[in-house]
């Protein structure tokens, strides 16, 4: 395998602010088609119900015409009562069909709305959790959550209601228009001219409503991001007495969202007002013309009634379509935002044809770095690591020490392939990790991070996170190895005790022992310990250190640590400074060298003497 220089994949573009987006249109809704196609049969069922309901609605004015002309008009004879009875029976039958078809349409389209939105939410979440850490460097969690919740709710309204309403009213509009021409071509020409005036404000305000809708969603996302950030840092907020400041900051974000929403609502209200005025003005004017036509004998009373009802249906359809257009425009903005998120590509790419790791050796995995140079995507001008070469043998325990910012934690992030180096290669058991499936690579590595993550579940499931298929007995065995069994047993419900959000019911040392148990349960050939004993008291450290020594048997271990108890036991110590390896050796040889490690050791020995003056 060559040592050629390679370039990392381009950094993912985070979701952009609305100001950066070019003006979209309802065409953005085409992006929903992949989520709609699996349910074509359901859409066909909804379409049939829709056509039946529209047909029944269009039949009602004709029934009224028959009732007026044959039951009450001048042509009514001795059988007028029978005609009225027959017409009312037919009208009831039409109403029954309309009710059944409407109920079927409502159920079907509501199911489609819920189902499609559930699929979209799952797809977006599945995509987001596969993004590299570079994505989350530039994207707020609250922004992503807003897109998964608020934006998908808008889409649900469109798929579950608006599409059906749009099709229904489009059918009513076209069918009503045809029947208007059949009834009176002259009055129809007049009403079409007036309806054109109704459409003009829709076109005029449509783009403005859509832009304001998109801005409104962005402001809601901003408020969610502020709230999420603060709620996840409440101890710090309260320790610095920033409750009032953060309340004002969130209030400002909420007021910004409210102001944007009110501008959207005012635009929608003006649009609705104009539509209603024009619709009812049209009806009144046409009714006046029709009344004179009846008086002059050129139209029957039933035909006038029929015409007015069809005109009402057409005008109502236009008004409903304007409402649907507003909802569709809001959903188009939401769809754009979600499609942006789905189009974001992770900087870490899975290989097209991943290689397999060699069978696990009895003494752990080999790890090799060849001329590795790396800069974080957000700080490309500053090298976090520079031309690193390192060869860790199977079964070896290597400690990495150095001042803050030396690049120790960065190394761990590269081992796990959270990032790719801009130059060089990292090999696990001789295989370049870029040629491994991410699942296989990370499955071969166990890590105990410095900042322990505890999930909102019980102790048993928190440890089982290390290996989902582990039995309860295996979980308890790992807890005993990590010196966690005793304190877990003392919890109110033992291993079934809920640990609180982010483990708030545990001390820092207890959280760290849970994390160690999780890593031990995974039983990987390569173990990474990032300050694994930093939060432990002296007694807990002794217990965990003993457990870690047992856990290191049969596996390769890389440790980031400052405590001499851990460092002294390592087979080899790597000293880093400014992203480079500056010293390598054992504890004794490095102290004798009198360099950076010797200074760090001297400082720690001094601290030990201060803390334990009698020893």
PDB file of N, CA and C in Angstrom, residues 35 39 42 109-122 156 159:
ATOM      1  N   UNK A  35     -40.715  10.459  -1.738  1.00  0.00           N
ATOM      2  CA  UNK A  35     -41.408  10.002  -0.533  1.00  0.00           C
ATOM      3  C   UNK A  35     -42.867   9.674  -0.816  1.00  0.00           C
ATOM      4  N   UNK A  39     -46.532   5.173  -2.197  1.00  0.00           N
ATOM      5  CA  UNK A  39     -47.934   5.110  -1.784  1.00  0.00           C
ATOM      6  C   UNK A  39     -48.871   5.524  -2.928  1.00  0.00           C
ATOM      7  N   UNK A  42     -52.513   4.406  -2.623  1.00  0.00           N
ATOM      8  CA  UNK A  42     -53.304   5.213  -1.696  1.00  0.00           C
ATOM      9  C   UNK A  42     -53.728   6.526  -2.349  1.00  0.00           C
ATOM     10  N   UNK A 109     -56.167  10.727   2.763  1.00  0.00           N
ATOM     11  CA  UNK A 109     -55.131  11.756   2.651  1.00  0.00           C
ATOM     12  C   UNK A 109     -54.498  12.044   4.014  1.00  0.00           C
ATOM     13  N   UNK A 110     -55.258  11.919   5.094  1.00  0.00           N
ATOM     14  CA  UNK A 110     -54.670  12.110   6.427  1.00  0.00           C
ATOM     15  C   UNK A 110     -53.649  11.017   6.715  1.00  0.00           C
ATOM     16  N   UNK A 111     -53.975   9.780   6.326  1.00  0.00           N
ATOM     17  CA  UNK A 111     -53.016   8.680   6.486  1.00  0.00           C
ATOM     18  C   UNK A 111     -51.756   8.969   5.674  1.00  0.00           C
ATOM     19  N   UNK A 112     -51.950   9.435   4.449  1.00  0.00           N
ATOM     20  CA  UNK A 112     -50.799   9.744   3.598  1.00  0.00           C
ATOM     21  C   UNK A 112     -49.937  10.832   4.226  1.00  0.00           C
ATOM     22  N   UNK A 113     -50.571  11.868   4.765  1.00  0.00           N
ATOM     23  CA  UNK A 113     -49.811  12.944   5.394  1.00  0.00           C
ATOM     24  C   UNK A 113     -48.966  12.445   6.554  1.00  0.00           C
ATOM     25  N   UNK A 114     -49.571  11.654   7.425  1.00  0.00           N
ATOM     26  CA  UNK A 114     -48.839  11.126   8.581  1.00  0.00           C
ATOM     27  C   UNK A 114     -47.716  10.187   8.133  1.00  0.00           C
ATOM     28  N   UNK A 115     -48.024   9.323   7.154  1.00  0.00           N
ATOM     29  CA  UNK A 115     -47.045   8.327   6.721  1.00  0.00           C
ATOM     30  C   UNK A 115     -45.845   8.971   6.021  1.00  0.00           C
ATOM     31  N   UNK A 116     -46.127   9.900   5.123  1.00  0.00           N
ATOM     32  CA  UNK A 116     -45.043  10.548   4.369  1.00  0.00           C
ATOM     33  C   UNK A 116     -44.161  11.364   5.303  1.00  0.00           C
ATOM     34  N   UNK A 117     -44.764  12.093   6.236  1.00  0.00           N
ATOM     35  CA  UNK A 117     -43.970  12.901   7.159  1.00  0.00           C
ATOM     36  C   UNK A 117     -43.133  12.009   8.074  1.00  0.00           C
ATOM     37  N   UNK A 118     -43.700  10.888   8.505  1.00  0.00           N
ATOM     38  CA  UNK A 118     -42.902   9.956   9.320  1.00  0.00           C
ATOM     39  C   UNK A 118     -41.690   9.463   8.530  1.00  0.00           C
ATOM     40  N   UNK A 119     -41.888   9.168   7.245  1.00  0.00           N
ATOM     41  CA  UNK A 119     -40.772   8.724   6.395  1.00  0.00           C
ATOM     42  C   UNK A 119     -39.723   9.824   6.234  1.00  0.00           C
ATOM     43  N   UNK A 120     -40.196  11.073   6.043  1.00  0.00           N
ATOM     44  CA  UNK A 120     -39.258  12.187   5.870  1.00  0.00           C
ATOM     45  C   UNK A 120     -38.452  12.400   7.146  1.00  0.00           C
ATOM     46  N   UNK A 121     -39.115  12.393   8.288  1.00  0.00           N
ATOM     47  CA  UNK A 121     -38.409  12.587   9.553  1.00  0.00           C
ATOM     48  C   UNK A 121     -37.348  11.509   9.751  1.00  0.00           C
ATOM     49  N   UNK A 122     -37.723  10.273   9.459  1.00  0.00           N
ATOM     50  CA  UNK A 122     -36.754   9.180   9.620  1.00  0.00           C
ATOM     51  C   UNK A 122     -35.585   9.349   8.661  1.00  0.00           C
ATOM     52  N   UNK A 156     -46.604  18.015   6.325  1.00  0.00           N
ATOM     53  CA  UNK A 156     -47.738  17.150   6.649  1.00  0.00           C
ATOM     54  C   UNK A 156     -49.055  17.824   6.281  1.00  0.00           C
ATOM     55  N   UNK A 159     -49.330  17.576   2.376  1.00  0.00           N
ATOM     56  CA  UNK A 159     -49.600  16.224   1.869  1.00  0.00           C
ATOM     57  C   UNK A 159     -50.930  15.704   2.396  1.00  0.00           C
TER      58      UNK A 159
END
